[in-house]
Amino acid sequence: KNQVEQSPQSLIILEGKNCTLQCNYTVSPFSNLRWYKQDTGRGPVSLTIMTFSENTKSNGRYTATLDADTKQSSLHITASQLSDSASYICVVSFNTGFQKLVFGTGTRLLVSP
Amino acid sequence: EAQVTQNPRYLITVTGKKLTVTCSQNMNHEYMSWYRQDPGLGLRQIYYSMNVEVTDKGDVPEGYKVSRKEKRNFPLILESPSPNQTSLYFCASSLSSSRGRTDTQYFGPGTRLTVL
């Protein structure tokens, strides 16, 4: 069964600290992996997209890594800001003639002053 | 400004009263999709459309209908809403859904629906 699991479910960190969110997947055949940021009550916004051949991609203070062999990804947030408080969703795409997306349930991050 | 719009943003209705949630995108995207988001569950796909007049069921299509008569619009129709359809709904679009593409998917702001 195609699944995406994220950990932790929720996380509280102090402003200025770093954190890492985890994503494990069992999706096949793999096409790409995406990280989204979703502010409360708003639609998800794309942070990064990585294909099989990419093992790291950055977007400002966000750095995503991908290990296609172990089917794991992480999202590292550097020097966190209050505005980073949001849910972070890992999404894995697989090919069935066209792309289909499998969504994780997200990690809820709270950055505290 | 490139965007996906949804209307209404909030809706409270009663069981059995037909409703339509509109979705429109101004980016000339081929692919559009509807999702619902419930607490503790990831986004689940309801219906998707790969182009005009081409629609197909997602993972949770029961109780919903869609149409794609124009490229920019993809309305979601609930013919006879029930309380289990109370949820947060998102419309999304991307340039293409072709195999191997990595097009960014853009989401609308969401529609919070309550069915009493």
XYZ file of C-alpha atoms in Angstrom:
229
model
C 0.000 0.000 0.000
C 1.297 3.455 -0.896
C 1.821 5.379 2.338
C 3.645 8.430 3.630
C 4.396 8.698 7.345
C 5.715 11.788 9.067
C 7.293 12.313 12.444
C 6.997 13.836 14.877
C 3.285 14.661 14.793
C 3.989 17.936 16.548
C 7.016 19.873 17.697
C 7.682 22.982 19.770
C 11.017 24.808 19.436
C 12.398 28.129 20.553
C 12.818 30.936 18.058
C 16.265 30.846 16.501
C 16.763 27.113 16.976
C 17.046 24.523 14.195
C 14.802 21.521 13.717
C 14.432 18.497 11.465
C 11.208 16.864 10.346
C 11.094 13.301 9.052
C 9.192 11.589 6.252
C 9.193 7.860 5.417
C 7.362 6.495 2.415
C 6.442 3.201 0.805
C 5.279 4.672 -2.501
C 6.170 2.864 -5.716
C 7.072 3.511 -8.484
C 8.559 6.693 -7.073
C 8.466 9.860 -9.140
C 9.225 12.788 -6.839
C 8.915 14.006 -3.261
C 7.526 17.377 -2.231
C 7.434 19.337 0.985
C 4.640 21.821 1.585
C 4.082 24.416 4.284
C 0.499 24.953 5.412
C -0.388 27.880 7.625
C -3.475 27.412 9.774
C -6.640 27.852 7.732
C -4.800 28.295 4.432
C -3.841 26.179 1.460
C -0.493 24.344 1.323
C 2.388 26.151 -0.352
C 5.188 24.282 -2.106
C 8.662 24.468 -0.521
C 10.719 21.918 -2.465
C 10.355 19.205 -5.085
C 12.998 16.472 -5.461
C 13.298 13.746 -8.059
C 14.971 10.356 -7.640
C 18.374 11.691 -8.651
C 18.391 14.651 -6.245
C 19.427 14.117 -2.641
C 19.199 17.678 -1.377
C 17.386 20.881 -2.248
C 17.231 24.202 -0.466
C 14.719 27.030 -0.358
C 16.064 29.782 1.873
C 16.238 28.460 5.431
C 14.543 25.211 4.397
C 16.685 22.273 3.236
C 15.164 18.989 2.165
C 17.089 15.747 1.792
C 16.109 12.545 0.062
C 17.484 9.025 0.433
C 15.714 7.024 -2.256
C 17.381 3.788 -1.124
C 15.919 3.905 2.384
C 12.824 5.821 1.225
C 13.344 8.602 3.711
C 13.294 12.362 3.486
C 13.905 15.126 5.981
C 13.159 18.828 6.086
C 15.654 20.905 8.057
C 14.705 24.400 9.182
C 17.566 26.665 10.145
C 17.359 29.607 12.555
C 13.618 29.247 13.027
C 11.320 32.257 13.026
C 7.869 32.737 14.503
C 6.463 32.707 10.957
C 7.700 29.132 10.555
C 4.867 28.012 12.840
C 2.756 25.882 10.518
C 2.096 22.321 9.426
C 4.669 20.753 7.108
C 3.376 18.130 4.745
C 5.425 15.536 2.890
C 3.932 14.440 -0.422
C 5.220 11.627 -2.603
C 4.297 11.289 -6.233
C 4.149 8.010 -8.101
C 3.539 7.224 -11.745
C 0.527 5.320 -13.000
C 0.668 6.648 -16.540
C 0.292 10.037 -14.958
C 1.389 11.376 -11.606
C -0.591 10.632 -8.472
C 0.135 12.195 -5.109
C 0.140 10.557 -1.669
C -0.010 12.980 1.247
C 1.410 12.559 4.728
C -0.609 13.796 7.698
C 1.911 16.520 8.441
C 4.055 17.727 11.334
C 2.661 20.658 13.261
C 5.514 23.008 14.221
C 5.184 25.745 16.814
C 8.023 28.225 17.137
C 7.912 29.865 20.535
C 9.431 33.284 21.341
C -1.363 37.647 -9.808
C -1.245 33.898 -10.425
C -3.725 32.229 -8.123
C -6.381 29.642 -7.428
C -9.611 31.051 -6.034
C -12.427 29.245 -4.291
C -15.884 30.375 -3.297
C -17.392 30.427 -0.833
C -14.681 30.364 1.829
C -17.123 29.330 4.538
C -20.470 27.584 4.207
C -22.949 26.181 6.692
C -25.773 24.176 5.173
C -28.278 21.472 6.017
C -28.453 17.834 5.008
C -29.762 17.305 1.492
C -29.503 20.870 0.199
C -27.513 20.849 -3.031
C -24.470 23.101 -3.114
C -21.610 24.006 -5.423
C -18.128 25.162 -4.484
C -16.434 27.014 -7.308
C -12.751 26.859 -8.190
C -10.965 28.997 -10.740
C -7.313 29.346 -11.772
C -5.713 32.008 -13.967
C -2.491 30.157 -14.860
C -3.765 28.181 -17.896
C -3.118 24.948 -16.014
C -4.244 21.654 -17.499
C -4.521 19.716 -14.257
C -6.988 20.540 -11.502
C -7.979 18.604 -8.432
C -10.200 18.685 -5.365
C -9.099 17.518 -1.921
C -10.663 17.294 1.468
C -8.709 17.657 4.695
C -9.924 16.217 7.979
C -8.240 16.236 11.410
C -5.684 13.434 11.754
C -5.906 12.532 8.070
C -3.784 13.753 5.198
C -5.248 15.541 2.235
C -7.390 13.077 0.304
C -8.183 13.481 -3.353
C -11.859 13.604 -4.307
C -11.774 14.147 -8.073
C -9.252 15.355 -10.592
C -9.233 16.633 -14.153
C -6.368 16.287 -16.584
C -7.896 18.714 -19.073
C -11.178 20.109 -20.343
C -13.926 17.453 -20.374
C -11.543 14.894 -18.794
C -12.330 14.051 -15.180
C -11.791 10.999 -12.994
C -12.372 9.780 -9.447
C -9.796 10.204 -6.754
C -9.648 8.268 -3.500
C -12.895 9.507 -1.887
C -15.365 10.432 -4.682
C -18.602 9.194 -3.082
C -21.192 11.937 -2.714
C -19.411 14.404 -4.997
C -19.593 15.435 -8.652
C -17.384 17.640 -10.783
C -17.334 19.106 -14.262
C -14.637 20.727 -16.409
C -16.309 22.637 -19.205
C -13.642 25.344 -19.304
C -9.932 25.111 -18.609
C -9.962 27.658 -15.808
C -12.967 26.379 -13.802
C -13.485 23.150 -11.863
C -16.578 23.285 -9.635
C -17.275 20.714 -6.922
C -20.926 19.723 -6.562
C -22.539 18.088 -3.550
C -25.961 16.917 -4.761
C -27.224 15.851 -1.339
C -24.747 16.850 1.375
C -24.502 14.792 4.540
C -22.835 15.561 7.896
C -19.871 13.278 7.055
C -18.992 15.729 4.279
C -18.241 18.410 6.854
C -14.619 19.179 6.072
C -12.059 21.647 4.751
C -11.926 21.525 0.971
C -9.041 22.582 -1.252
C -8.877 23.039 -4.966
C -5.462 22.784 -6.616
C -3.980 23.140 -10.071
C -0.723 22.435 -11.857
C 0.558 22.874 -15.376
C 0.419 19.173 -16.156
C 0.150 15.795 -14.502
C 2.159 13.976 -17.131
C 4.445 11.163 -16.105
C 7.779 12.385 -14.786
C 6.807 16.058 -14.492
C 7.644 18.045 -11.374
C 5.235 20.915 -11.829
C 4.357 22.793 -8.676
C 0.810 22.289 -7.491
C -0.905 25.498 -6.406
C -3.640 25.317 -3.804
C -6.605 27.570 -3.261
C -7.343 29.165 0.131
C -9.799 26.461 1.162
C -13.551 26.213 1.781
C -14.715 25.245 5.229
C -18.010 23.381 4.875
C -20.311 22.422 7.730
C -23.307 20.194 7.023
C -25.873 20.104 9.830
